[in-house]
Amino acid sequence: MARLIIQTEGLGQQAVELRMGVNRVGRGPDCEVRLPHASVSTLHAELALTNDGVYLHDCNSTNGTFINHEPQAEAWLTPGQLIRFGSVELFVESTEAIVAIPQFDRTEPVKPAPVILESGLTSCPQHPERAATFRCPKCQEHMCNGCVRVLRLKGRPPHYLCRICSHHCDRIQDNTPKKKKGFFALLQETVKLKFTHPKDKE
């Protein structure tokens, strides 16, 4: 951060760090850079800290503002310069605006392993008692019929979308072995006999 060093003794804090934006310099209690000295005006000058550096603007002070002993009303500051507000001198140590960028943990949470039901099918994470019928190839999420999003377009087959990333989902094929039906069950499916009462024919 931009930093000034007060060279004049008897003013308390010797190092001044500027904040982003306008920093008011003066004798007044509301100034960000307060210099309690009789030669300094109540609002003496402004130091604007931007991404381009520090810009000095004199606010019509009584005793003037000087850079390297030369009177200046407005100017960009550079490290190594000597500024004087009235009789108070400050050394320009740095004019950089350092913006701290917070660090975020980008580690993605580990998804729990899918639960396998007794039938051998993968369960739905939202409904563990139900078998997952769709899987997202992008985020690998498993979904049952109640979780998958259905997009219906007129005249076209429905599209099944992931509930998390809205990517197109693939239907999971049920590869579990089918239970063989007994002889009588097959007979009922293949042979249908209609019994009628004799009175129904009259």
PDB file of C-alpha atoms in Angstrom:
ATOM      1  CA  MET A   1       0.000   0.000   0.000  1.00  0.00           C
ATOM      2  CA  ALA A   2       1.123   3.585  -0.610  1.00  0.00           C
ATOM      3  CA  ARG A   3       3.132   4.823   2.353  1.00  0.00           C
ATOM      4  CA  LEU A   4       4.434   8.210   3.519  1.00  0.00           C
ATOM      5  CA  ILE A   5       6.981   8.869   6.276  1.00  0.00           C
ATOM      6  CA  ILE A   6       6.622  12.051   8.339  1.00  0.00           C
ATOM      7  CA  GLN A   7      10.026  13.730   8.608  1.00  0.00           C
ATOM      8  CA  THR A   8       9.001  16.532  10.959  1.00  0.00           C
ATOM      9  CA  GLU A   9       9.350  15.576  14.627  1.00  0.00           C
ATOM     10  CA  GLY A  10       6.711  16.051  17.287  1.00  0.00           C
ATOM     11  CA  LEU A  11       3.694  14.911  15.221  1.00  0.00           C
ATOM     12  CA  GLY A  12       3.204  11.492  16.762  1.00  0.00           C
ATOM     13  CA  GLN A  13       2.847   8.696  14.197  1.00  0.00           C
ATOM     14  CA  GLN A  14       5.684   8.801  11.679  1.00  0.00           C
ATOM     15  CA  ALA A  15       4.361   6.342   9.059  1.00  0.00           C
ATOM     16  CA  VAL A  16       1.158   7.036   7.114  1.00  0.00           C
ATOM     17  CA  GLU A  17      -0.505   4.411   4.916  1.00  0.00           C
ATOM     18  CA  LEU A  18      -2.977   5.732   2.356  1.00  0.00           C
ATOM     19  CA  ARG A  19      -6.257   3.982   1.725  1.00  0.00           C
ATOM     20  CA  MET A  20      -7.862   3.515  -1.687  1.00  0.00           C
ATOM     21  CA  GLY A  21      -9.685   6.656  -2.791  1.00  0.00           C
ATOM     22  CA  VAL A  22      -9.302  10.211  -1.499  1.00  0.00           C
ATOM     23  CA  ASN A  23      -7.234  10.817   1.633  1.00  0.00           C
ATOM     24  CA  ARG A  24      -7.692  14.318   3.076  1.00  0.00           C
ATOM     25  CA  VAL A  25      -4.595  15.967   4.515  1.00  0.00           C
ATOM     26  CA  GLY A  26      -4.883  18.753   7.089  1.00  0.00           C
ATOM     27  CA  ARG A  27      -5.125  19.899  10.645  1.00  0.00           C
ATOM     28  CA  GLY A  28      -8.839  19.125  10.956  1.00  0.00           C
ATOM     29  CA  PRO A  29     -10.019  16.155  13.052  1.00  0.00           C
ATOM     30  CA  ASP A  30     -11.884  14.628  10.067  1.00  0.00           C
ATOM     31  CA  CYS A  31      -8.769  14.332   7.881  1.00  0.00           C
ATOM     32  CA  GLU A  32      -7.462  10.845   7.120  1.00  0.00           C
ATOM     33  CA  VAL A  33      -3.882  12.203   7.233  1.00  0.00           C
ATOM     34  CA  ARG A  34      -4.021  14.521  10.239  1.00  0.00           C
ATOM     35  CA  LEU A  35      -1.080  16.872  10.714  1.00  0.00           C
ATOM     36  CA  PRO A  36      -1.647  18.908  13.905  1.00  0.00           C
ATOM     37  CA  HIS A  37       0.698  21.782  13.056  1.00  0.00           C
ATOM     38  CA  ALA A  38      -0.006  25.534  12.955  1.00  0.00           C
ATOM     39  CA  SER A  39       1.388  25.879   9.412  1.00  0.00           C
ATOM     40  CA  VAL A  40      -1.037  23.268   8.037  1.00  0.00           C
ATOM     41  CA  SER A  41      -4.533  24.351   6.952  1.00  0.00           C
ATOM     42  CA  THR A  42      -7.654  22.642   8.308  1.00  0.00           C
ATOM     43  CA  LEU A  43      -8.065  21.006   4.879  1.00  0.00           C
ATOM     44  CA  HIS A  44      -4.683  21.442   3.280  1.00  0.00           C
ATOM     45  CA  ALA A  45      -4.627  18.949   0.382  1.00  0.00           C
ATOM     46  CA  GLU A  46      -5.973  15.662  -0.932  1.00  0.00           C
ATOM     47  CA  LEU A  47      -4.035  12.516  -1.825  1.00  0.00           C
ATOM     48  CA  ALA A  48      -6.032  10.235  -4.147  1.00  0.00           C
ATOM     49  CA  LEU A  49      -4.800   6.637  -4.240  1.00  0.00           C
ATOM     50  CA  THR A  50      -5.783   4.854  -7.463  1.00  0.00           C
ATOM     51  CA  ASN A  51      -4.550   1.873  -9.445  1.00  0.00           C
ATOM     52  CA  ASP A  52      -2.291   4.299 -11.344  1.00  0.00           C
ATOM     53  CA  GLY A  53      -0.618   5.713  -8.226  1.00  0.00           C
ATOM     54  CA  VAL A  54      -1.071   8.700  -5.905  1.00  0.00           C
ATOM     55  CA  TYR A  55      -2.355  12.050  -7.189  1.00  0.00           C
ATOM     56  CA  LEU A  56      -1.827  15.168  -5.060  1.00  0.00           C
ATOM     57  CA  HIS A  57      -4.247  18.117  -5.135  1.00  0.00           C
ATOM     58  CA  ASP A  58      -3.741  21.274  -3.052  1.00  0.00           C
ATOM     59  CA  CYS A  59      -7.025  22.593  -1.580  1.00  0.00           C
ATOM     60  CA  ASN A  60      -6.100  26.324  -1.690  1.00  0.00           C
ATOM     61  CA  SER A  61      -4.036  25.971   1.454  1.00  0.00           C
ATOM     62  CA  THR A  62      -2.701  29.079   3.228  1.00  0.00           C
ATOM     63  CA  ASN A  63       0.974  28.079   3.253  1.00  0.00           C
ATOM     64  CA  GLY A  64       0.983  25.969   0.083  1.00  0.00           C
ATOM     65  CA  THR A  65       2.094  22.484  -0.917  1.00  0.00           C
ATOM     66  CA  PHE A  66       5.619  21.713  -2.158  1.00  0.00           C
ATOM     67  CA  ILE A  67       7.245  18.743  -3.887  1.00  0.00           C
ATOM     68  CA  ASN A  68      11.038  18.674  -3.655  1.00  0.00           C
ATOM     69  CA  HIS A  69      10.880  22.297  -2.466  1.00  0.00           C
ATOM     70  CA  GLU A  70       8.905  23.388  -5.552  1.00  0.00           C
ATOM     71  CA  PRO A  71       5.315  24.694  -5.136  1.00  0.00           C
ATOM     72  CA  GLN A  72       2.774  22.351  -6.698  1.00  0.00           C
ATOM     73  CA  ALA A  73      -1.018  22.603  -6.934  1.00  0.00           C
ATOM     74  CA  GLU A  74      -1.497  19.204  -8.603  1.00  0.00           C
ATOM     75  CA  ALA A  75       0.894  16.359  -9.464  1.00  0.00           C
ATOM     76  CA  TRP A  76       1.409  12.594  -9.554  1.00  0.00           C
ATOM     77  CA  LEU A  77       3.729  11.442  -6.797  1.00  0.00           C
ATOM     78  CA  THR A  78       6.693   9.113  -7.257  1.00  0.00           C
ATOM     79  CA  PRO A  79       8.691   7.217  -4.623  1.00  0.00           C
ATOM     80  CA  GLY A  80      11.633   9.175  -3.241  1.00  0.00           C
ATOM     81  CA  GLN A  81       9.991  12.595  -3.413  1.00  0.00           C
ATOM     82  CA  LEU A  82       9.784  14.986  -0.485  1.00  0.00           C
ATOM     83  CA  ILE A  83       6.406  16.645   0.115  1.00  0.00           C
ATOM     84  CA  ARG A  84       5.885  19.668   2.337  1.00  0.00           C
ATOM     85  CA  PHE A  85       2.507  20.790   3.622  1.00  0.00           C
ATOM     86  CA  GLY A  86       3.187  24.177   5.181  1.00  0.00           C
ATOM     87  CA  SER A  87       6.228  23.388   7.332  1.00  0.00           C
ATOM     88  CA  VAL A  88       5.554  19.649   7.705  1.00  0.00           C
ATOM     89  CA  GLU A  89       7.684  17.395   5.504  1.00  0.00           C
ATOM     90  CA  LEU A  90       6.816  13.862   4.404  1.00  0.00           C
ATOM     91  CA  PHE A  91       8.907  11.363   2.445  1.00  0.00           C
ATOM     92  CA  VAL A  92       7.141   9.347  -0.286  1.00  0.00           C
ATOM     93  CA  GLU A  93       8.167   5.750   0.389  1.00  0.00           C
ATOM     94  CA  SER A  94       5.687   3.976  -1.930  1.00  0.00           C
ATOM     95  CA  THR A  95       2.824   4.882  -4.273  1.00  0.00           C
ATOM     96  CA  GLU A  96       1.587   1.380  -5.120  1.00  0.00           C
ATOM     97  CA  ALA A  97      -2.011   0.360  -4.557  1.00  0.00           C
ATOM     98  CA  ILE A  98      -1.841  -3.280  -3.485  1.00  0.00           C
ATOM     99  CA  VAL A  99      -5.209  -4.969  -3.683  1.00  0.00           C
ATOM    100  CA  ALA A 100      -5.388  -8.202  -1.715  1.00  0.00           C
ATOM    101  CA  ILE A 101      -7.270 -10.951  -3.535  1.00  0.00           C
ATOM    102  CA  PRO A 102      -8.853 -13.466  -1.154  1.00  0.00           C
ATOM    103  CA  GLN A 103      -7.905 -17.075  -1.681  1.00  0.00           C
ATOM    104  CA  PHE A 104     -10.717 -19.580  -2.095  1.00  0.00           C
ATOM    105  CA  ASP A 105     -10.468 -23.282  -1.540  1.00  0.00           C
ATOM    106  CA  ARG A 106     -11.273 -24.752  -4.939  1.00  0.00           C
ATOM    107  CA  THR A 107     -11.204 -28.337  -3.671  1.00  0.00           C
ATOM    108  CA  GLU A 108     -14.464 -29.938  -4.685  1.00  0.00           C
ATOM    109  CA  PRO A 109     -16.232 -32.011  -2.044  1.00  0.00           C
ATOM    110  CA  VAL A 110     -15.808 -35.733  -2.448  1.00  0.00           C
ATOM    111  CA  LYS A 111     -19.045 -37.406  -3.428  1.00  0.00           C
ATOM    112  CA  PRO A 112     -20.008 -40.419  -1.339  1.00  0.00           C
ATOM    113  CA  ALA A 113     -19.867 -43.762  -3.059  1.00  0.00           C
ATOM    114  CA  PRO A 114     -23.215 -44.824  -4.578  1.00  0.00           C
ATOM    115  CA  VAL A 115     -25.297 -47.247  -2.542  1.00  0.00           C
ATOM    116  CA  ILE A 116     -26.154 -50.558  -4.169  1.00  0.00           C
ATOM    117  CA  LEU A 117     -29.598 -51.930  -3.451  1.00  0.00           C
ATOM    118  CA  GLU A 118     -30.389 -55.610  -2.865  1.00  0.00           C
ATOM    119  CA  SER A 119     -31.619 -55.790  -6.445  1.00  0.00           C
ATOM    120  CA  GLY A 120     -28.107 -54.870  -7.627  1.00  0.00           C
ATOM    121  CA  LEU A 121     -29.154 -51.432  -8.894  1.00  0.00           C
ATOM    122  CA  THR A 122     -27.622 -48.140  -7.789  1.00  0.00           C
ATOM    123  CA  SER A 123     -29.839 -46.132  -5.445  1.00  0.00           C
ATOM    124  CA  CYS A 124     -30.859 -42.495  -5.941  1.00  0.00           C
ATOM    125  CA  PRO A 125     -28.848 -40.194  -3.570  1.00  0.00           C
ATOM    126  CA  GLN A 126     -31.986 -38.153  -2.840  1.00  0.00           C
ATOM    127  CA  HIS A 127     -34.228 -41.186  -2.388  1.00  0.00           C
ATOM    128  CA  PRO A 128     -32.062 -44.077  -1.130  1.00  0.00           C
ATOM    129  CA  GLU A 129     -34.983 -46.491  -1.203  1.00  0.00           C
ATOM    130  CA  ARG A 130     -35.450 -45.978  -4.968  1.00  0.00           C
ATOM    131  CA  ALA A 131     -33.293 -47.304  -7.780  1.00  0.00           C
ATOM    132  CA  ALA A 132     -31.548 -44.717  -9.955  1.00  0.00           C
ATOM    133  CA  THR A 133     -32.891 -44.755 -13.493  1.00  0.00           C
ATOM    134  CA  PHE A 134     -30.761 -41.956 -14.995  1.00  0.00           C
ATOM    135  CA  ARG A 135     -27.100 -40.943 -14.820  1.00  0.00           C
ATOM    136  CA  CYS A 136     -25.502 -37.650 -15.856  1.00  0.00           C
ATOM    137  CA  PRO A 137     -22.366 -38.254 -17.974  1.00  0.00           C
ATOM    138  CA  LYS A 138     -21.009 -34.816 -16.998  1.00  0.00           C
ATOM    139  CA  CYS A 139     -21.208 -34.715 -13.195  1.00  0.00           C
ATOM    140  CA  GLN A 140     -21.854 -38.458 -12.699  1.00  0.00           C
ATOM    141  CA  GLU A 141     -24.984 -37.788 -10.639  1.00  0.00           C
ATOM    142  CA  HIS A 142     -27.475 -40.643 -10.313  1.00  0.00           C
ATOM    143  CA  MET A 143     -31.215 -39.854 -10.290  1.00  0.00           C
ATOM    144  CA  CYS A 144     -34.503 -41.627 -10.037  1.00  0.00           C
ATOM    145  CA  ASN A 145     -37.580 -40.769 -12.093  1.00  0.00           C
ATOM    146  CA  GLY A 146     -38.671 -38.251  -9.471  1.00  0.00           C
ATOM    147  CA  CYS A 147     -35.353 -36.336  -9.476  1.00  0.00           C
ATOM    148  CA  VAL A 148     -34.537 -36.094 -13.177  1.00  0.00           C
ATOM    149  CA  ARG A 149     -35.816 -32.986 -14.952  1.00  0.00           C
ATOM    150  CA  VAL A 150     -38.020 -33.624 -17.948  1.00  0.00           C
ATOM    151  CA  LEU A 151     -38.094 -31.186 -20.858  1.00  0.00           C
ATOM    152  CA  ARG A 152     -41.024 -31.818 -23.161  1.00  0.00           C
ATOM    153  CA  LEU A 153     -41.113 -30.257 -26.617  1.00  0.00           C
ATOM    154  CA  LYS A 154     -44.184 -30.446 -28.790  1.00  0.00           C
ATOM    155  CA  GLY A 155     -43.902 -33.185 -31.382  1.00  0.00           C
ATOM    156  CA  ARG A 156     -40.584 -34.479 -30.007  1.00  0.00           C
ATOM    157  CA  PRO A 157     -39.578 -37.119 -27.475  1.00  0.00           C
ATOM    158  CA  PRO A 158     -38.869 -35.804 -23.950  1.00  0.00           C
ATOM    159  CA  HIS A 159     -35.358 -34.771 -22.890  1.00  0.00           C
ATOM    160  CA  TYR A 160     -34.094 -35.881 -19.483  1.00  0.00           C
ATOM    161  CA  LEU A 161     -31.798 -33.319 -17.813  1.00  0.00           C
ATOM    162  CA  CYS A 162     -29.560 -33.494 -14.752  1.00  0.00           C
ATOM    163  CA  ARG A 163     -30.999 -31.837 -11.650  1.00  0.00           C
ATOM    164  CA  ILE A 164     -27.563 -30.368 -10.791  1.00  0.00           C
ATOM    165  CA  CYS A 165     -25.894 -29.259 -14.045  1.00  0.00           C
ATOM    166  CA  SER A 166     -28.860 -29.534 -16.478  1.00  0.00           C
ATOM    167  CA  HIS A 167     -26.791 -31.747 -18.799  1.00  0.00           C
ATOM    168  CA  HIS A 168     -28.517 -34.427 -20.885  1.00  0.00           C
ATOM    169  CA  CYS A 169     -28.863 -37.643 -18.876  1.00  0.00           C
ATOM    170  CA  ASP A 170     -28.509 -41.239 -20.000  1.00  0.00           C
ATOM    171  CA  ARG A 171     -31.052 -43.820 -19.016  1.00  0.00           C
ATOM    172  CA  ILE A 172     -29.592 -46.615 -16.908  1.00  0.00           C
ATOM    173  CA  GLN A 173     -30.261 -50.046 -18.364  1.00  0.00           C
ATOM    174  CA  ASP A 174     -31.639 -52.627 -15.972  1.00  0.00           C
ATOM    175  CA  ASN A 175     -29.284 -55.557 -16.442  1.00  0.00           C
ATOM    176  CA  THR A 176     -30.432 -57.506 -13.419  1.00  0.00           C
ATOM    177  CA  PRO A 177     -31.430 -61.078 -14.258  1.00  0.00           C
ATOM    178  CA  LYS A 178     -35.150 -61.518 -14.577  1.00  0.00           C
ATOM    179  CA  LYS A 179     -36.845 -64.055 -12.371  1.00  0.00           C
ATOM    180  CA  LYS A 180     -38.030 -66.988 -14.453  1.00  0.00           C
ATOM    181  CA  LYS A 181     -41.755 -67.465 -14.449  1.00  0.00           C
ATOM    182  CA  GLY A 182     -43.316 -70.811 -13.693  1.00  0.00           C
ATOM    183  CA  PHE A 183     -45.223 -72.927 -16.134  1.00  0.00           C
ATOM    184  CA  PHE A 184     -48.648 -71.804 -14.944  1.00  0.00           C
ATOM    185  CA  ALA A 185     -47.668 -68.110 -15.084  1.00  0.00           C
ATOM    186  CA  LEU A 186     -46.563 -68.526 -18.705  1.00  0.00           C
ATOM    187  CA  LEU A 187     -49.743 -70.436 -19.452  1.00  0.00           C
ATOM    188  CA  GLN A 188     -51.884 -67.587 -18.122  1.00  0.00           C
ATOM    189  CA  GLU A 189     -50.069 -65.071 -20.328  1.00  0.00           C
ATOM    190  CA  THR A 190     -50.246 -67.140 -23.521  1.00  0.00           C
ATOM    191  CA  VAL A 191     -53.615 -68.846 -23.208  1.00  0.00           C
ATOM    192  CA  LYS A 192     -56.708 -66.834 -22.412  1.00  0.00           C
ATOM    193  CA  LEU A 193     -59.864 -68.815 -21.903  1.00  0.00           C
ATOM    194  CA  LYS A 194     -63.229 -67.121 -21.764  1.00  0.00           C
ATOM    195  CA  PHE A 195     -65.832 -68.972 -19.843  1.00  0.00           C
ATOM    196  CA  THR A 196     -69.415 -68.005 -20.458  1.00  0.00           C
ATOM    197  CA  HIS A 197     -72.553 -69.111 -18.799  1.00  0.00           C
ATOM    198  CA  PRO A 198     -75.048 -70.895 -21.062  1.00  0.00           C
ATOM    199  CA  LYS A 199     -77.655 -68.304 -20.249  1.00  0.00           C
ATOM    200  CA  ASP A 200     -75.353 -65.592 -21.711  1.00  0.00           C
ATOM    201  CA  LYS A 201     -75.813 -67.144 -25.177  1.00  0.00           C
ATOM    202  CA  GLU A 202     -79.602 -66.863 -25.081  1.00  0.00           C
TER     203      GLU A 202
END
